[in-house]
mmCIF file of C-alpha atoms and ligand atoms in Angstrom:
data_model
loop_
_atom_site.group_PDB
_atom_site.id
_atom_site.type_symbol
_atom_site.label_atom_id
_atom_site.label_comp_id
_atom_site.label_asym_id
_atom_site.label_seq_id
_atom_site.Cartn_x
_atom_site.Cartn_y
_atom_site.Cartn_z
ATOM 1 C CA MET A 1 0.000 0.000 0.000
ATOM 2 C CA THR A 2 1.314 3.452 -0.919
ATOM 3 C CA VAL A 3 -0.029 6.453 0.975
ATOM 4 C CA LEU A 4 0.595 9.950 -0.375
ATOM 5 C CA ILE A 5 0.640 12.654 2.283
ATOM 6 C CA THR A 6 0.642 16.300 1.195
ATOM 7 C CA GLY A 7 1.942 18.890 3.665
ATOM 8 C CA GLY A 8 3.947 16.207 5.460
ATOM 9 C CA ALA A 9 6.691 18.661 6.434
ATOM 10 C CA GLY A 10 4.231 20.770 8.460
ATOM 11 C CA PHE A 11 3.063 20.263 12.034
ATOM 12 C CA ILE A 12 0.299 17.661 11.758
ATOM 13 C CA GLY A 13 1.669 16.151 8.536
ATOM 14 C CA THR A 14 5.036 15.382 10.161
ATOM 15 C CA ASN A 15 3.349 13.739 13.139
ATOM 16 C CA PHE A 16 1.197 11.742 10.705
ATOM 17 C CA VAL A 17 4.208 10.576 8.660
ATOM 18 C CA TYR A 18 5.821 9.154 11.832
ATOM 19 C CA TYR A 19 2.521 7.702 13.030
ATOM 20 C CA MET A 20 1.954 5.854 9.722
ATOM 21 C CA LEU A 21 5.543 4.578 9.381
ATOM 22 C CA GLU A 22 5.266 3.100 12.862
ATOM 23 C CA LYS A 23 1.686 1.815 12.669
ATOM 24 C CA HIS A 24 1.787 0.210 9.203
ATOM 25 C CA SER A 25 5.123 -1.523 8.844
ATOM 26 C CA ASP A 26 4.352 -2.632 5.260
ATOM 27 C CA TYR A 27 3.192 0.754 3.893
ATOM 28 C CA ARG A 28 5.186 3.057 1.657
ATOM 29 C CA ILE A 29 4.743 6.659 2.800
ATOM 30 C CA VAL A 30 5.239 9.339 0.159
ATOM 31 C CA CYS A 31 5.351 12.972 1.225
ATOM 32 C CA LEU A 32 4.662 15.844 -1.157
ATOM 33 C CA ASP A 33 5.372 19.313 0.229
ATOM 34 C CA SER A 34 6.515 22.614 -1.292
ATOM 35 C CA LEU A 35 8.356 23.562 1.941
ATOM 36 C CA THR A 36 6.798 26.967 2.579
ATOM 37 C CA TYR A 37 7.825 28.882 5.715
ATOM 38 C CA ALA A 38 5.702 26.340 7.669
ATOM 39 C CA GLY A 39 7.315 23.245 6.165
ATOM 40 C CA ASN A 40 10.587 22.044 7.548
ATOM 41 C CA PHE A 41 12.453 19.136 5.986
ATOM 42 C CA SER A 42 14.579 18.698 9.106
ATOM 43 C CA SER A 43 11.412 17.543 10.911
ATOM 44 C CA LEU A 44 11.441 14.524 8.567
ATOM 45 C CA LYS A 45 15.131 13.704 9.064
ATOM 46 C CA THR A 46 14.458 10.390 10.808
ATOM 47 C CA ALA A 47 11.715 9.443 8.337
ATOM 48 C CA ALA A 48 14.087 10.150 5.438
ATOM 49 C CA GLU A 49 16.386 7.371 6.711
ATOM 50 C CA ASN A 50 13.559 4.850 6.286
ATOM 51 C CA PRO A 51 13.545 3.032 2.900
ATOM 52 C CA ARG A 52 9.723 3.037 3.004
ATOM 53 C CA PHE A 53 9.662 6.856 2.886
ATOM 54 C CA ALA A 54 9.991 9.190 -0.112
ATOM 55 C CA PHE A 55 9.874 12.977 -0.305
ATOM 56 C CA TYR A 56 8.988 15.253 -3.232
ATOM 57 C CA LYS A 57 9.423 19.006 -2.999
ATOM 58 C CA THR A 58 6.301 19.804 -5.005
ATOM 59 C CA ASP A 59 3.556 22.430 -4.928
ATOM 60 C CA ILE A 60 0.014 21.008 -4.811
ATOM 61 C CA THR A 61 -1.158 23.719 -7.214
ATOM 62 C CA ASP A 62 1.364 22.551 -9.846
ATOM 63 C CA LYS A 63 -0.727 20.117 -11.879
ATOM 64 C CA LYS A 64 2.138 18.781 -13.996
ATOM 65 C CA ALA A 65 4.449 18.149 -11.068
ATOM 66 C CA VAL A 66 1.658 16.529 -9.022
ATOM 67 C CA CYS A 67 0.797 14.218 -11.948
ATOM 68 C CA GLU A 68 4.459 13.200 -12.239
ATOM 69 C CA VAL A 69 4.432 12.098 -8.587
ATOM 70 C CA PHE A 70 1.205 10.107 -9.120
ATOM 71 C CA GLU A 71 2.602 8.558 -12.315
ATOM 72 C CA ARG A 72 5.664 7.396 -10.449
ATOM 73 C CA GLU A 73 4.230 6.411 -7.053
ATOM 74 C CA LYS A 74 0.684 5.282 -7.965
ATOM 75 C CA PRO A 75 -0.691 6.022 -4.465
ATOM 76 C CA GLU A 76 -3.787 4.122 -3.328
ATOM 77 C CA ILE A 77 -4.589 6.531 -0.486
ATOM 78 C CA VAL A 78 -4.076 10.307 -0.739
ATOM 79 C CA ILE A 79 -4.379 12.531 2.334
ATOM 80 C CA ASN A 80 -4.359 16.289 1.838
ATOM 81 C CA PHE A 81 -2.833 18.137 4.796
ATOM 82 C CA ALA A 82 -1.088 20.792 2.679
ATOM 83 C CA ALA A 83 -2.532 24.219 3.357
ATOM 84 C CA GLU A 84 -1.857 27.734 4.414
ATOM 85 C CA SER A 85 -3.031 27.312 7.984
ATOM 86 C CA HIS A 86 -2.632 30.495 10.023
ATOM 87 C CA VAL A 87 -5.648 32.772 10.534
ATOM 88 C CA ASP A 88 -3.544 35.892 11.223
ATOM 89 C CA ARG A 89 -1.613 35.456 7.972
ATOM 90 C CA SER A 90 -4.895 34.986 6.075
ATOM 91 C CA ILE A 91 -6.030 38.371 7.374
ATOM 92 C CA GLU A 92 -2.777 39.958 6.105
ATOM 93 C CA ASN A 93 -2.762 38.205 2.718
ATOM 94 C CA PRO A 94 -5.784 36.104 1.710
ATOM 95 C CA GLU A 95 -4.672 35.353 -1.859
ATOM 96 C CA ILE A 96 -2.218 32.514 -1.201
ATOM 97 C CA PHE A 97 -4.874 30.865 1.002
ATOM 98 C CA LEU A 98 -7.284 30.707 -1.911
ATOM 99 C CA ARG A 99 -4.634 29.338 -4.258
ATOM 100 C CA THR A 100 -3.218 26.629 -2.020
ATOM 101 C CA ASN A 101 -6.291 25.636 -0.045
ATOM 102 C CA ILE A 102 -8.848 25.660 -2.865
ATOM 103 C CA ILE A 103 -7.003 25.242 -6.180
ATOM 104 C CA GLY A 104 -4.490 22.884 -4.557
ATOM 105 C CA THR A 105 -7.310 20.625 -3.348
ATOM 106 C CA GLN A 106 -8.838 20.601 -6.837
ATOM 107 C CA VAL A 107 -5.490 19.661 -8.418
ATOM 108 C CA MET A 108 -5.029 16.813 -5.925
ATOM 109 C CA MET A 109 -8.557 15.481 -6.547
ATOM 110 C CA ASP A 110 -8.143 15.653 -10.343
ATOM 111 C CA ALA A 111 -4.943 13.619 -10.018
ATOM 112 C CA CYS A 112 -6.765 11.072 -7.817
ATOM 113 C CA LEU A 113 -9.446 10.678 -10.491
ATOM 114 C CA LYS A 114 -6.924 10.473 -13.335
ATOM 115 C CA TYR A 115 -4.740 7.837 -11.647
ATOM 116 C CA GLY A 116 -7.559 5.942 -9.919
ATOM 117 C CA ALA A 117 -6.622 6.477 -6.253
ATOM 118 C CA LYS A 118 -8.836 4.352 -4.025
ATOM 119 C CA ARG A 119 -9.292 7.043 -1.388
ATOM 120 C CA PHE A 120 -8.851 10.809 -1.064
ATOM 121 C CA HIS A 121 -9.049 12.373 2.387
ATOM 122 C CA GLN A 122 -9.357 16.106 2.996
ATOM 123 C CA VAL A 123 -8.015 17.337 6.338
ATOM 124 C CA SER A 124 -10.341 20.195 7.232
ATOM 125 C CA THR A 125 -11.066 22.228 10.341
ATOM 126 C CA ASP A 126 -13.830 23.023 12.833
ATOM 127 C CA GLU A 127 -13.311 26.674 11.863
ATOM 128 C CA VAL A 128 -15.611 26.134 8.852
ATOM 129 C CA TYR A 129 -18.537 26.217 11.321
ATOM 130 C CA GLY A 130 -17.755 29.745 12.518
ATOM 131 C CA ASP A 131 -17.960 30.232 16.278
ATOM 132 C CA LEU A 132 -20.224 29.548 19.245
ATOM 133 C CA PRO A 133 -21.274 31.928 22.042
ATOM 134 C CA LEU A 134 -19.499 31.709 25.413
ATOM 135 C CA ASP A 135 -22.808 31.700 27.320
ATOM 136 C CA ARG A 136 -24.196 28.574 25.596
ATOM 137 C CA PRO A 137 -21.956 25.694 26.750
ATOM 138 C CA ASP A 138 -24.680 23.297 25.596
ATOM 139 C CA LEU A 139 -24.000 24.172 21.927
ATOM 140 C CA LEU A 140 -21.419 22.094 20.023
ATOM 141 C CA PHE A 141 -20.509 21.786 16.335
ATOM 142 C CA THR A 142 -21.951 18.665 14.704
ATOM 143 C CA GLU A 143 -21.359 17.555 11.106
ATOM 144 C CA THR A 144 -24.703 19.150 10.147
ATOM 145 C CA THR A 145 -23.960 22.562 11.673
ATOM 146 C CA PRO A 146 -24.171 25.070 8.789
ATOM 147 C CA ILE A 147 -20.942 26.481 7.380
ATOM 148 C CA ARG A 148 -20.498 30.094 8.560
ATOM 149 C CA THR A 149 -16.903 31.159 8.164
ATOM 150 C CA SER A 150 -15.190 34.152 9.790
ATOM 151 C CA SER A 151 -11.666 34.415 8.344
ATOM 152 C CA PRO A 152 -10.186 34.094 4.853
ATOM 153 C CA TYR A 153 -8.472 30.929 6.193
ATOM 154 C CA SER A 154 -11.709 29.253 7.286
ATOM 155 C CA ALA A 155 -13.505 30.440 4.125
ATOM 156 C CA SER A 156 -10.821 28.839 1.959
ATOM 157 C CA LYS A 157 -11.029 25.558 3.910
ATOM 158 C CA ALA A 158 -14.843 25.582 3.668
ATOM 159 C CA SER A 159 -14.603 26.199 -0.093
ATOM 160 C CA ALA A 160 -12.328 23.177 -0.428
ATOM 161 C CA ASP A 161 -14.797 21.061 1.593
ATOM 162 C CA LEU A 162 -17.610 22.069 -0.777
ATOM 163 C CA LEU A 163 -15.452 21.121 -3.763
ATOM 164 C CA VAL A 164 -14.730 17.712 -2.223
ATOM 165 C CA GLY A 165 -18.483 17.140 -1.811
ATOM 166 C CA ALA A 166 -19.010 18.131 -5.452
ATOM 167 C CA TYR A 167 -16.282 15.718 -6.655
ATOM 168 C CA VAL A 168 -17.877 12.865 -4.693
ATOM 169 C CA ARG A 169 -21.293 13.481 -6.199
ATOM 170 C CA THR A 170 -20.352 14.510 -9.744
ATOM 171 C CA PHE A 171 -17.285 12.382 -10.454
ATOM 172 C CA GLY A 172 -17.707 9.583 -7.914
ATOM 173 C CA LEU A 173 -14.410 10.461 -6.177
ATOM 174 C CA PRO A 174 -14.061 8.117 -3.161
ATOM 175 C CA ALA A 175 -13.439 10.918 -0.665
ATOM 176 C CA THR A 176 -13.937 11.705 3.002
ATOM 177 C CA ILE A 177 -13.502 14.901 5.046
ATOM 178 C CA SER A 178 -12.492 15.392 8.678
ATOM 179 C CA ARG A 179 -12.994 18.605 10.646
ATOM 180 C CA CYS A 180 -10.759 18.769 13.660
ATOM 181 C CA SER A 181 -10.408 21.183 16.556
ATOM 182 C CA ASN A 182 -7.135 22.928 17.555
ATOM 183 C CA ASN A 183 -4.135 20.586 17.702
ATOM 184 C CA TYR A 184 -1.066 20.894 19.894
ATOM 185 C CA GLY A 185 2.086 18.817 20.230
ATOM 186 C CA PRO A 186 5.605 18.413 18.786
ATOM 187 C CA TYR A 187 6.736 20.163 15.576
ATOM 188 C CA GLN A 188 4.152 22.985 15.677
ATOM 189 C CA PHE A 189 5.405 26.218 14.135
ATOM 190 C CA PRO A 190 5.693 28.916 16.829
ATOM 191 C CA GLU A 191 3.222 31.295 15.196
ATOM 192 C CA LYS A 192 0.342 29.361 16.820
ATOM 193 C CA LEU A 193 -0.737 29.989 20.416
ATOM 194 C CA ILE A 194 0.870 27.149 22.397
ATOM 195 C CA PRO A 195 4.347 27.002 20.791
ATOM 196 C CA LEU A 196 4.533 30.796 20.560
ATOM 197 C CA MET A 197 3.882 31.104 24.289
ATOM 198 C CA ILE A 198 6.410 28.361 25.119
ATOM 199 C CA VAL A 199 9.105 29.958 22.940
ATOM 200 C CA ASN A 200 8.504 33.478 24.285
ATOM 201 C CA ALA A 201 8.290 32.362 27.913
ATOM 202 C CA LEU A 202 11.583 30.461 27.569
ATOM 203 C CA ALA A 203 13.205 33.669 26.272
ATOM 204 C CA ASP A 204 11.523 35.797 29.005
ATOM 205 C CA LYS A 205 9.726 37.748 26.277
ATOM 206 C CA PRO A 206 6.190 39.207 26.553
ATOM 207 C CA LEU A 207 3.322 36.776 25.968
ATOM 208 C CA PRO A 208 0.895 38.491 23.558
ATOM 209 C CA VAL A 209 -2.702 37.614 24.451
ATOM 210 C CA TYR A 210 -5.339 38.893 22.011
ATOM 211 C CA GLY A 211 -8.211 40.896 23.508
ATOM 212 C CA LYS A 212 -9.009 39.680 27.021
ATOM 213 C CA GLY A 213 -7.847 36.113 26.445
ATOM 214 C CA LEU A 214 -11.372 34.777 27.002
ATOM 215 C CA ASN A 215 -11.717 33.029 23.642
ATOM 216 C CA VAL A 216 -12.175 29.282 23.963
ATOM 217 C CA ARG A 217 -10.636 26.527 21.850
ATOM 218 C CA ASP A 218 -11.110 22.736 22.074
ATOM 219 C CA TRP A 219 -7.533 21.353 22.270
ATOM 220 C CA LEU A 220 -6.582 17.921 20.934
ATOM 221 C CA TYR A 221 -3.176 16.259 21.191
ATOM 222 C CA VAL A 222 -1.881 15.797 17.637
ATOM 223 C CA GLU A 223 -1.366 12.028 17.922
ATOM 224 C CA ASP A 224 -5.086 11.588 18.644
ATOM 225 C CA HIS A 225 -5.827 13.476 15.415
ATOM 226 C CA CYS A 226 -3.425 11.201 13.493
ATOM 227 C CA ARG A 227 -5.152 8.086 14.854
ATOM 228 C CA ALA A 228 -8.554 9.472 13.835
ATOM 229 C CA ILE A 229 -7.418 10.129 10.244
ATOM 230 C CA ASP A 230 -5.889 6.662 9.967
ATOM 231 C CA LEU A 231 -9.233 5.166 11.058
ATOM 232 C CA ILE A 232 -11.225 7.305 8.609
ATOM 233 C CA VAL A 233 -9.109 6.485 5.547
ATOM 234 C CA HIS A 234 -9.355 2.758 6.292
ATOM 235 C CA ASN A 235 -12.871 2.390 7.734
ATOM 236 C CA GLY A 236 -14.747 5.644 7.106
ATOM 237 C CA THR A 237 -17.663 5.837 4.660
ATOM 238 C CA VAL A 238 -17.077 7.563 1.316
ATOM 239 C CA GLY A 239 -18.848 10.923 1.071
ATOM 240 C CA GLU A 240 -19.003 11.377 4.853
ATOM 241 C CA ILE A 241 -17.699 14.179 7.072
ATOM 242 C CA TYR A 242 -16.253 13.329 10.503
ATOM 243 C CA ASN A 243 -15.791 15.835 13.326
ATOM 244 C CA ILE A 244 -12.748 15.241 15.559
ATOM 245 C CA GLY A 245 -12.359 16.989 18.904
ATOM 246 C CA GLY A 246 -10.765 16.765 22.292
ATOM 247 C CA HIS A 247 -13.701 17.471 24.660
ATOM 248 C CA ASN A 248 -11.213 19.858 26.145
ATOM 249 C CA GLU A 249 -12.419 23.447 26.002
ATOM 250 C CA MET A 250 -10.032 25.984 27.482
ATOM 251 C CA ARG A 251 -9.736 29.772 27.541
ATOM 252 C CA ASN A 252 -6.583 31.186 25.961
ATOM 253 C CA ILE A 253 -5.614 33.022 29.134
ATOM 254 C CA ASP A 254 -5.764 29.804 31.174
ATOM 255 C CA ILE A 255 -3.476 28.048 28.697
ATOM 256 C CA VAL A 256 -0.968 30.906 28.825
ATOM 257 C CA LYS A 257 -1.011 30.935 32.644
ATOM 258 C CA LEU A 258 -0.508 27.166 32.709
ATOM 259 C CA ILE A 259 2.529 27.473 30.413
ATOM 260 C CA CYS A 260 3.982 30.152 32.724
ATOM 261 C CA GLU A 261 3.463 27.849 35.700
ATOM 262 C CA LYS A 262 5.007 24.799 33.995
ATOM 263 C CA LEU A 263 8.068 26.794 32.913
ATOM 264 C CA GLY A 264 8.420 28.628 36.225
ATOM 265 C CA LYS A 265 7.922 32.021 34.552
ATOM 266 C CA PRO A 266 6.040 35.002 36.054
ATOM 267 C CA GLU A 267 2.541 35.874 34.826
ATOM 268 C CA SER A 268 3.786 39.457 34.512
ATOM 269 C CA LEU A 269 5.082 38.388 31.068
ATOM 270 C CA ILE A 270 1.446 38.265 29.889
ATOM 271 C CA THR A 271 0.693 41.286 27.709
ATOM 272 C CA TYR A 272 -2.789 42.005 26.376
ATOM 273 C CA VAL A 273 -2.612 43.185 22.753
ATOM 274 C CA THR A 274 -5.147 44.368 20.164
ATOM 275 C CA ASP A 275 -7.664 41.675 19.360
ATOM 276 C CA ARG A 276 -7.596 39.712 16.084
ATOM 277 C CA LYS A 277 -10.061 41.053 13.481
ATOM 278 C CA GLY A 278 -13.226 38.914 13.355
ATOM 279 C CA HIS A 279 -11.860 36.783 16.228
ATOM 280 C CA ASP A 280 -13.940 33.609 16.728
ATOM 281 C CA MET A 281 -15.147 33.359 20.339
ATOM 282 C CA ARG A 282 -15.518 29.645 20.980
ATOM 283 C CA TYR A 283 -15.013 26.343 19.169
ATOM 284 C CA ALA A 284 -16.411 23.094 20.570
ATOM 285 C CA ILE A 285 -16.745 19.795 18.748
ATOM 286 C CA ASP A 286 -19.309 17.039 19.096
ATOM 287 C CA ALA A 287 -17.337 13.946 18.020
ATOM 288 C CA THR A 288 -20.150 11.429 18.624
ATOM 289 C CA LYS A 289 -20.231 10.276 14.987
ATOM 290 C CA ILE A 290 -16.597 9.184 14.758
ATOM 291 C CA HIS A 291 -16.909 7.561 18.177
ATOM 292 C CA GLU A 292 -20.030 5.591 17.278
ATOM 293 C CA GLU A 293 -19.025 4.645 13.708
ATOM 294 C CA LEU A 294 -15.277 4.118 14.086
ATOM 295 C CA GLY A 295 -14.752 3.730 17.836
ATOM 296 C CA TRP A 296 -12.472 6.764 18.103
ATOM 297 C CA LEU A 297 -11.989 8.665 21.347
ATOM 298 C CA PRO A 298 -9.194 11.046 22.370
ATOM 299 C CA GLU A 299 -6.615 9.200 24.492
ATOM 300 C CA THR A 300 -4.249 11.920 25.685
ATOM 301 C CA ARG A 301 -5.557 14.126 28.476
ATOM 302 C CA PHE A 302 -4.533 17.788 28.260
ATOM 303 C CA ALA A 303 -2.491 17.667 31.487
ATOM 304 C CA GLU A 304 -0.344 14.891 29.998
ATOM 305 C CA GLY A 305 -0.269 16.317 26.452
ATOM 306 C CA ILE A 306 0.935 19.754 27.514
ATOM 307 C CA GLU A 307 3.717 18.205 29.634
ATOM 308 C CA LYS A 308 4.845 16.131 26.644
ATOM 309 C CA THR A 309 4.663 19.176 24.365
ATOM 310 C CA ILE A 310 6.690 21.435 26.656
ATOM 311 C CA SER A 311 9.293 18.689 27.168
ATOM 312 C CA TRP A 312 9.545 18.229 23.411
ATOM 313 C CA TYR A 313 10.286 21.934 22.869
ATOM 314 C CA LEU A 314 12.852 21.892 25.683
ATOM 315 C CA ASP A 315 14.543 18.813 24.186
ATOM 316 C CA ASN A 316 14.528 20.078 20.588
ATOM 317 C CA ASN A 317 16.240 23.405 20.828
ATOM 318 C CA ASP A 318 18.174 22.808 17.570
ATOM 319 C CA TRP A 319 14.919 22.351 15.665
ATOM 320 C CA LEU A 320 13.518 25.479 17.270
ATOM 321 C CA GLN A 321 16.579 27.586 16.511
ATOM 322 C CA THR A 322 16.458 26.719 12.779
ATOM 323 C CA ILE A 323 12.822 27.769 12.744
ATOM 324 C CA ILE A 324 13.104 31.039 14.643
ATOM 325 C CA ASN A 325 16.239 32.134 12.842
ATOM 326 C CA GLY A 326 14.565 32.157 9.420
ATOM 327 C CA ASP A 327 11.720 34.340 8.093
ATOM 328 C CA TYR A 328 10.050 33.901 11.459
ATOM 329 C CA LYS A 329 11.762 36.951 12.912
ATOM 330 C CA ASP A 330 10.407 39.238 10.167
ATOM 331 C CA TYR A 331 6.929 37.805 10.651
ATOM 332 C CA TYR A 332 7.132 38.222 14.424
ATOM 333 C CA ASP A 333 8.333 41.819 14.211
ATOM 334 C CA LYS A 334 5.619 42.696 11.696
ATOM 335 C CA MET A 335 2.851 41.002 13.685
ATOM 336 C CA TYR A 336 3.794 41.913 17.245
ATOM 337 C CA GLY A 337 6.593 44.508 17.027
ATOM 338 C CA GLU A 338 4.582 47.664 17.723
ATOM 339 C CA SER A 339 2.138 46.228 20.258
ATOM 340 C CA LEU A 340 4.873 44.555 22.325
ATOM 341 C CA LYS A 341 7.488 47.308 22.162
ATOM 342 C CA LYS A 342 6.405 48.948 25.457
ATOM 343 C CA ALA A 343 6.102 45.609 27.264
ATOM 344 C CA GLU A 344 9.569 44.600 26.075
ATOM 345 C CA GLU A 345 11.079 47.901 27.216
ATOM 346 C CA LYS A 346 9.457 47.442 30.643
ATOM 347 C CA LEU A 347 10.844 43.901 30.967
ATOM 348 C CA CYS A 348 14.343 45.116 30.061
ATOM 349 C CA THR A 349 14.401 47.790 32.781
HETATM 350 P P1 NAD B 1 1.197 23.762 8.840
HETATM 351 O O1 NAD B 1 1.036 25.171 8.405
HETATM 352 O O2 NAD B 1 2.051 23.454 10.012
HETATM 353 O O3 NAD B 1 1.768 22.890 7.623
HETATM 354 C C1 NAD B 1 1.308 23.043 6.315
HETATM 355 C C2 NAD B 1 2.260 22.281 5.397
HETATM 356 O O4 NAD B 1 1.737 22.398 4.061
HETATM 357 C C3 NAD B 1 3.690 22.819 5.378
HETATM 358 O O5 NAD B 1 4.596 21.759 5.417
HETATM 359 C C4 NAD B 1 3.774 23.560 4.052
HETATM 360 O O6 NAD B 1 5.099 23.574 3.502
HETATM 361 C C5 NAD B 1 2.827 22.740 3.193
HETATM 362 N N1 NAD B 1 2.285 23.520 2.081
HETATM 363 C C6 NAD B 1 1.719 24.763 2.123
HETATM 364 N N2 NAD B 1 1.374 25.158 0.893
HETATM 365 C C7 NAD B 1 1.709 24.135 0.053
HETATM 366 C C8 NAD B 1 1.585 23.939 -1.340
HETATM 367 N N3 NAD B 1 1.043 24.869 -2.126
HETATM 368 N N4 NAD B 1 2.023 22.768 -1.858
HETATM 369 C C9 NAD B 1 2.563 21.819 -1.082
HETATM 370 N N5 NAD B 1 2.737 21.955 0.242
HETATM 371 C C10 NAD B 1 2.303 23.102 0.795
HETATM 372 O O7 NAD B 1 -0.280 23.223 9.049
HETATM 373 P P2 NAD B 1 -0.846 22.176 10.123
HETATM 374 O O8 NAD B 1 -1.166 22.881 11.362
HETATM 375 O O9 NAD B 1 0.028 20.991 10.119
HETATM 376 O O10 NAD B 1 -2.244 21.801 9.431
HETATM 377 C C11 NAD B 1 -2.332 20.738 8.493
HETATM 378 C C12 NAD B 1 -3.759 20.649 7.997
HETATM 379 O O11 NAD B 1 -4.645 20.446 9.095
HETATM 380 C C13 NAD B 1 -4.235 21.916 7.305
HETATM 381 O O12 NAD B 1 -5.002 21.552 6.189
HETATM 382 C C14 NAD B 1 -5.085 22.614 8.352
HETATM 383 O O13 NAD B 1 -6.102 23.384 7.752
HETATM 384 C C15 NAD B 1 -5.676 21.427 9.106
HETATM 385 N N6 NAD B 1 -5.998 21.647 10.513
HETATM 386 C C16 NAD B 1 -5.064 22.159 11.377
HETATM 387 C C17 NAD B 1 -5.387 22.308 12.725
HETATM 388 C C18 NAD B 1 -4.382 22.837 13.727
HETATM 389 O O14 NAD B 1 -4.715 23.036 14.895
HETATM 390 N N7 NAD B 1 -3.121 23.033 13.348
HETATM 391 C C19 NAD B 1 -6.665 21.957 13.186
HETATM 392 C C20 NAD B 1 -7.599 21.447 12.271
HETATM 393 C C21 NAD B 1 -7.247 21.291 10.949
HETATM 394 P P1 TYD B 2 -4.142 29.996 16.937
HETATM 395 O O1 TYD B 2 -3.145 29.080 17.560
HETATM 396 O O2 TYD B 2 -3.699 30.971 15.913
HETATM 397 O O3 TYD B 2 -5.297 29.050 16.365
HETATM 398 P P2 TYD B 2 -6.777 29.453 15.790
HETATM 399 O O4 TYD B 2 -6.887 30.897 15.651
HETATM 400 O O5 TYD B 2 -6.771 28.775 14.458
HETATM 401 O O6 TYD B 2 -7.733 28.886 16.763
HETATM 402 O O7 TYD B 2 -4.853 30.793 18.093
HETATM 403 C C1 TYD B 2 -5.519 30.132 19.156
HETATM 404 C C2 TYD B 2 -6.165 31.200 20.025
HETATM 405 O O8 TYD B 2 -5.126 31.966 20.642
HETATM 406 C C3 TYD B 2 -6.996 32.194 19.243
HETATM 407 O O9 TYD B 2 -8.132 32.555 20.018
HETATM 408 C C4 TYD B 2 -6.096 33.397 19.066
HETATM 409 C C5 TYD B 2 -5.238 33.360 20.318
HETATM 410 N N1 TYD B 2 -3.857 33.888 20.188
HETATM 411 C C6 TYD B 2 -3.389 34.873 21.078
HETATM 412 O O10 TYD B 2 -4.109 35.301 21.999
HETATM 413 N N2 TYD B 2 -2.114 35.339 20.924
HETATM 414 C C7 TYD B 2 -1.291 34.890 19.925
HETATM 415 O O11 TYD B 2 -0.139 35.387 19.817
HETATM 416 C C8 TYD B 2 -1.775 33.876 19.041
HETATM 417 C C9 TYD B 2 -0.913 33.351 17.929
HETATM 418 C C10 TYD B 2 -3.070 33.407 19.208
#
């Protein structure tokens, strides 16, 4: 069996590559990734030593190059992780999100049809459902919750989901979709909340919390997400959407305080900055369907997952340094420079 994984040099893709190499000892795992700022080949260093692994530096919007990979590898299962994935960047520059997340998905599905892949899986997000109010804890996203996107990122992911549905119905593409809540764990790029707070706290830098920090996310340890996708591509029903979530709703401010506590850093590092435009208030997933149909449940409790995540960042300083020495600095200065200047000056005095 050959499994093609797009975006395998990113956060979840890398974890999935390692999960699949370990879980299916007879599978060939092929990774296709264009290595944007978020993709890091060094994350796949150990995988690259495995004869069952192959890597192609290829853009999913490049039809010719994608077809060449299919021609050569003839994958039976194709899983599309590749995406522009950061909401803040989508607010700064929506265009690349539309190209990669929508056109890229179309190119991948056309290749699946042309070369007769047995399964295409689209890795989507709970953000396609918009947000939920803080004062209605009884409300959760189900697979039938209407799409109501807030950011260019979530709109591009929702557009791709609609295209997948159209390819199933019109062309008979054997496809599934999963919509997962916020992931955390090893290899996450430090532009996202948890790794950014770990990295800044370690350097005694201000911890930028948007608005009042009351927004709620449903956090899932990345390995649980990988296990869910593996189950869906093998046992899920074609044409179906599966929600995946951690039953672990937490306010941003509580996560940041917990990271301070775990790293022995003072809460005075916390700095409230201007809120994100269109900031979604709360995400919460009802994952009953995947539990009942495929027997999936999250296995890693947050208390254990956050310990493992922090330890991973402490143990992988080389990885971190390569990441934060690149374009990251420019991004960070552009995003946070002005709003954190005063806080940084205060910390230095
Ligand atoms: P990421 O940004 O860490 O990684 C994305 C990867 O895709 C990178 O390796 C990048 O180089 C690659 N890529 C980007 N554009 C490409 C292109 N045009 N061609 C080929 N490769 C390209 O993202 P992530 O957090 O690992 O998310 C993976 C998927 O999971 C995304 O589709 C995202 O929407 C979805 N998702 C993420 C989360 C989360 O919490 N991170 C939650 C739910 C769903
Ligand atoms: P993020 O990790 O970007 O994921 P998403 O927006 O896709 O849920 O952000 C998680 C939450 O943390 C979100 O409510 C925005 C907030 N946040 C901050 O308060 N400060 C930050 O520096 C970042 C990156 C995020």
